[in-house]
Every structure is written in C-alpha cells, then in structure tokens.
C-alpha cells in the first residue's frame, strides 16, 4: 500500500485516529512518519493536524469543511488553526474539541491532566477577606488592651498564613 | 574540579495564559499591556517580587536583548514581538517571567549542573504566587491551556544542556536518539543551524506535557540525563585506555589555540572549547568546568559586544573573542 501522505513510498506505519467511538486509520511511510514526529518535537504540528483532519473527513483537502468551525469567542477558524498550528484563545479548546482530542492523544499519548492546578482565585479571595477581618478585630482588641484576645487572633492569622503557604 | 562532567545546566519553564485574553497579543497592544500590568501587579501583591525587575523589550537595545537571550534568560521567540514583549527578570536567581511570547507567560528558571528539581521549585514558587492573584486558563481535563497543543497540560518543559563529545565522535548519537525517543523526550543541538551540534552541546527535554505529573516529567528527563552521562563517561574511560594519545592531542591542540590565538571565530571556538571542556572533565586540563561553562556564554556575539562596550562585528569581534578566551585561560598550564 502506498503512503497516503507522499503517495510515493510504501506505507509501513499505521496512524490510528479515534474520534468519538470511531477509529480511522492513515497509512504512512517511514519518512512521512519520521517527519511528522520531528515536526511535533519542534512544535510544528501542521502536518499532524492536516493528517488527522484528512482521516476524519476522509479526503485530502478538508479546507471546505474546516471553514465551518469557528471559535465563538475569538473568531479563529479551524482552517486558520490548521495553517498556523496555534489556537486563538482558551475557548478554542472547546470550539475545536472534536479535532483537538485525537491530536492531543497523538502528541501526548494521554488526554487527562495529571499535574499541578492553579491556586484558585476564590480561595485566595476568601482568605484575604478573612485576614482583613481578623486584622481589624486584632487592632480593636489591642486598642482596648485585651491582649489575650489579640494573641488568639494573632495565632489564627499565623495559622491562616501557614495554610496558604501549604496550599 | 567544580561543575558537572556532562551537564552544564538545567532549565524548567512553565507556559501559562490568562483566561480572558486571546493567546496572540502581537497585534493587540491593549491586551499585551494588560498582560504585563496584571502579571507585574500580581507578583508585587503576592510579596514575591523582591529581586525582580520589569524590562520592556522596546526600551532595550538590540545588543541588550540578544545578550539576555545568549544568557538563556529570555527566549529567542520573545524577541519576535519587541513592541509588546516584556520580562520580569530576577537575574541573581536566574528566574524570568517572559510576557507576550507564544503564551502570555513563560515562567522560567535555570540552575547550574543537574538540578531540574531546584529549577522547577523556583518556577512553582512564582506560579503559586501569581495564581493566588490571577485566573489562568485551566481545564479540569486538559490542564493548563496553551497557544500550541504541544504544551497543553502541565505547560512544562524541563531541559538539560548536555555536553556529549565522545558520543558524537564515535557516532553513537543514533542510539542516543532511540533511548531518548522511547521515553517521550527529544534531543537536539543547541547551537548552530545545521545538523551538526556546535560544541557537541545538546538539549534533552520532555516532548509530552499532558497526562503526566511535573514530577514524572522531571524524573524522566533526569533519568535520561544520567543514562547519557553514564554512556558518555564509559566512552571517555575507554578512550583513556585505548586512544589516549589521539585524545590528548585534540585536547591540548585546542588548549594551545585558545591560549594563544589572536582571532577566533565562534565556530572555531566551539570546536576547541568542546575539546578543552572534555579534557578538564577527564583531569587532563586543570581548568574549572564552571569557568569554562561561563566562558561559553561570555564569548557569544552580543555578550562580547556588551562586555567590551563595542559594536565590533566580523573579524574585529573574532579578535575580541580571542582576547577574552586568552584572559580566561591565562593561568591554565599543563605539565608535560
């Protein structure tokens, strides 16, 4: 079987792309497969993307279909993404979900994040409000020379700082 | 001998983006300015801004920009959009927060030798300080969302700058490539455009960023760094017993040229530097590895221009390089 990419060499690799429950396969020669892996390594994912799109749409010139998908937030189209290999905004991940999922699987081998998470802003906000309130109460306690209460409040503030540091 | 026999430095970078801004802000000065103001403000508010300086690339000269890139403190990609690009730089700690590169933020830290964990910890401190104050684009399934899907997930690239002269000489790079690819990493030359890696210097880094923890990625790169080091050191040992005179000839010729040449183009420097560093790591040349690693950075074009306060190029710059190299190696003598 000929390589579906260069249409010159004998295909020796099978690239399986899974979209939903459907598995589509592309047959590539060693050169085209190596080129694709090199491209991925250097951050150039155009060839991989067009290959995947071809597999999904079943033809080699999927531009017509691509033009239909547009990110509602930044107006980046799927064909722009295919051309540049760069997404327009975080919302593009949702808009191009169907095309991105197989590509991410091909690049990373897995599609479930396992790493660090951002310290959520709402947690920080909650802690900030609490800290301000405790500081205000502590100032009041000091003003009326209630040092026992002030010390207790100081300990709570310390505990809050430690908790934040641990997070 | 101070310094690592093969690994010059460890670098970690994290890609982060703001939830509400488009990834590419090159043609959008308002968004770009917001990215810079928000980041600098958040770092200050977190109380972690000590030692950081905010630099706008548009306020810097070409030499200053290139010099920071040669020191690996900013990326070459950051210089592509000098109108909007900026960096929060802690030069002392070699930590930088590049803004308006391919992603809104590239948090990066470099450490000498094999120290990926330390570099990562420095990045995480900045990441945590910022993410307390701002909202990064993050998805429960895909992790951190980045402009290019090759960075999605952790957004982390952990890399080692590694010197492999014997593996290169004995043409065992093919097997190296296989080892590296098998565990989802890549290896490439650091300097030079073509297939040849100038100075026999390579960068090993993780290719995969999604579906693994940062610790797993660091462990994988570290393990391969150790494996390549073991292979390289085994070849060095073997060469000492089987090809010592040829090795010594290469090393000492290089040292002689570096000590006395009056003009040294960068490519020639890389060749001799590689031999002398190899000699120093094997105890043939009484030079400090960390001093040689520093020299490698010093003799790059923009750094040379900055250091000598001249705009020299071409032959004149090659003369300045030779002068700088002679000064660095002046005290190095080899007993016969």
Coordinates of N, CA and C in Angstrom, one line a residue, chain A residues 108 110 112-119, chain B residues 11-16 107 115-125 127-128 131 136-146 151-159 183-185 205-223:
Chain A
X108 N 0.5 13.5 23.0 CA 0.9 13.2 24.4 C 0.6 11.8 24.8
X110 N -1.9 10.7 26.1 CA -2.9 10.7 27.2 C -3.7 12.0 27.1
X112 N -5.8 13.2 29.9 CA -6.3 13.6 31.2 C -5.1 14.2 32.0
X113 N -5.3 15.5 32.3 CA -4.2 16.2 33.0 C -4.0 15.6 34.4
X114 N -2.7 15.5 34.7 CA -2.3 14.8 36.0 C -1.5 15.7 36.9
X115 N -1.1 16.9 36.4 CA -0.2 17.8 37.0 C -0.8 18.8 38.0
X116 N 0.0 19.8 38.2 CA -0.4 20.9 39.2 C -1.7 21.6 38.7
X117 N -2.3 22.2 39.7 CA -3.5 23.0 39.4 C -3.3 24.4 40.0
X118 N -3.9 25.4 39.4 CA -3.8 26.8 39.9 C -4.4 26.9 41.3
X119 N -3.7 27.8 42.1 CA -4.3 28.1 43.4 C -5.5 29.0 43.1
Chain B
X11 N 17.1 23.5 33.0 CA 16.2 24.6 32.8 C 14.8 24.1 32.8
X12 N 13.9 24.8 33.5 CA 12.4 24.5 33.5 C 11.6 25.7 33.1
X13 N 10.6 25.5 32.3 CA 9.7 26.6 32.0 C 8.3 26.1 32.0
X14 N 7.4 27.0 32.5 CA 6.0 26.7 32.6 C 5.3 27.7 31.7
X15 N 4.4 27.2 30.8 CA 3.6 28.1 30.0 C 2.2 28.4 30.7
X16 N 1.9 29.6 30.8 CA 0.6 30.0 31.5 C -0.1 31.1 30.6
X107 N 7.2 31.1 32.5 CA 7.9 31.2 33.8 C 9.1 30.3 33.7
X115 N 20.1 19.9 38.1 CA 19.3 20.5 39.2 C 17.9 20.8 38.7
X116 N 17.2 19.9 38.0 CA 15.9 20.2 37.5 C 14.9 20.4 38.6
X117 N 15.0 19.7 39.7 CA 14.0 19.9 40.7 C 14.1 21.3 41.3
X118 N 15.3 21.8 41.5 CA 15.5 23.1 42.1 C 15.0 24.1 41.1
X119 N 15.2 23.9 39.8 CA 14.7 24.9 38.8 C 13.2 24.9 38.8
X120 N 12.6 23.7 38.9 CA 11.2 23.5 38.9 C 10.6 24.2 40.1
X121 N 11.2 24.0 41.3 CA 10.7 24.6 42.5 C 10.7 26.1 42.4
X122 N 11.7 26.7 41.8 CA 11.8 28.1 41.6 C 10.6 28.6 40.7
X123 N 10.3 27.8 39.7 CA 9.2 28.2 38.8 C 7.9 28.1 39.6
X124 N 7.7 27.0 40.4 CA 6.5 26.7 41.1 C 6.2 27.9 42.1
X125 N 7.3 28.4 42.7 CA 7.1 29.5 43.7 C 6.4 30.7 43.0
X127 N 4.8 30.6 40.1 CA 3.5 30.2 39.6 C 2.4 30.3 40.7
X128 N 2.8 29.8 41.9 CA 1.8 29.8 43.0 C 1.6 31.3 43.4
X131 N -0.8 32.7 40.7 CA -2.1 32.1 40.6 C -3.0 32.3 41.9
X136 N -5.6 31.8 35.7 CA -5.0 31.2 34.5 C -6.0 30.3 33.7
X137 N -5.8 30.2 32.4 CA -6.7 29.4 31.6 C -6.4 27.9 32.0
X138 N -7.4 27.2 32.6 CA -7.2 25.9 33.1 C -8.4 25.1 32.9
X139 N -8.3 23.8 32.5 CA -9.4 23.0 32.2 C -9.2 21.7 33.0
X140 N -10.2 21.2 33.7 CA -10.1 20.0 34.5 C -9.5 18.8 33.8
X141 N -10.0 18.7 32.5 CA -9.5 17.5 31.8 C -8.1 17.8 31.1
X142 N -7.9 19.0 30.5 CA -6.7 19.2 29.7 C -5.6 20.0 30.5
X143 N -5.9 20.4 31.7 CA -4.9 21.2 32.4 C -4.7 22.6 31.9
X144 N -3.5 23.1 32.0 CA -3.3 24.5 31.5 C -3.4 24.5 30.0
X145 N -4.2 25.5 29.5 CA -4.5 25.7 28.1 C -3.4 26.6 27.5
X146 N -2.8 26.2 26.4 CA -1.7 26.9 25.8 C -2.0 27.2 24.3
X151 N 2.0 22.0 24.2 CA 2.4 22.5 25.5 C 1.2 22.3 26.5
X152 N 0.1 21.8 26.0 CA -1.1 21.7 26.8 C -0.9 20.7 28.0
X153 N -1.5 21.0 29.1 CA -1.4 20.1 30.3 C -0.6 20.8 31.4
X154 N 0.6 20.3 31.6 CA 1.4 20.9 32.6 C 2.0 22.2 32.1
X155 N 2.1 22.4 30.8 CA 2.8 23.6 30.2 C 4.2 23.6 30.5
X156 N 4.8 22.4 31.0 CA 6.1 22.4 31.4 C 7.1 21.7 30.5
X157 N 8.2 22.4 30.3 CA 9.3 21.8 29.5 C 10.5 21.8 30.5
X158 N 11.1 20.6 30.7 CA 12.2 20.5 31.6 C 13.4 20.1 30.7
X159 N 14.5 20.9 30.6 CA 15.5 20.5 29.7 C 16.9 20.6 30.4
X183 N 11.3 7.2 25.6 CA 10.6 7.7 26.9 C 10.0 9.0 26.7
X184 N 9.6 9.4 25.4 CA 8.9 10.6 25.2 C 9.7 11.9 25.3
X185 N 11.0 11.8 25.1 CA 11.8 13.0 25.2 C 12.4 13.3 23.8
X205 N 15.0 17.3 26.4 CA 13.8 17.8 27.1 C 12.6 16.9 26.9
X206 N 11.6 17.1 27.7 CA 10.4 16.3 27.6 C 9.6 16.8 26.4
X207 N 9.0 15.9 25.6 CA 8.2 16.3 24.5 C 6.7 16.3 24.9
X208 N 6.4 15.3 25.8 CA 5.0 15.2 26.3 C 4.8 16.1 27.4
X209 N 3.6 16.8 27.5 CA 3.4 17.7 28.6 C 2.0 17.4 29.3
X210 N 1.2 16.5 28.6 CA -0.1 16.2 29.2 C -0.2 14.8 29.7
X211 N -0.9 14.6 30.8 CA -1.2 13.3 31.3 C -0.1 12.7 32.2
X212 N 1.0 13.5 32.4 CA 2.0 13.1 33.4 C 2.1 14.3 34.4
X213 N 2.5 13.9 35.6 CA 2.8 15.0 36.6 C 4.1 15.6 36.3
X214 N 4.3 16.8 36.9 CA 5.6 17.5 36.7 C 6.7 16.6 37.2
X215 N 6.4 15.9 38.4 CA 7.5 15.1 38.9 C 7.9 14.0 38.0
X216 N 6.9 13.4 37.3 CA 7.2 12.3 36.4 C 8.0 12.8 35.3
X217 N 7.7 14.0 34.8 CA 8.4 14.5 33.6 C 9.9 14.9 34.1
X218 N 10.0 15.4 35.2 CA 11.4 15.8 35.7 C 12.2 14.5 35.9
X219 N 11.5 13.5 36.5 CA 12.2 12.2 36.7 C 12.7 11.6 35.4
X220 N 11.8 11.7 34.4 CA 12.2 11.1 33.1 C 13.4 11.8 32.5
X221 N 13.3 13.1 32.5 CA 14.5 13.9 31.9 C 15.7 13.6 32.7
X222 N 15.6 13.6 34.0 CA 16.8 13.4 34.9 C 17.3 12.0 34.6
X223 N 16.5 11.0 34.5 CA 17.0 9.6 34.3 C 17.7 9.5 33.0

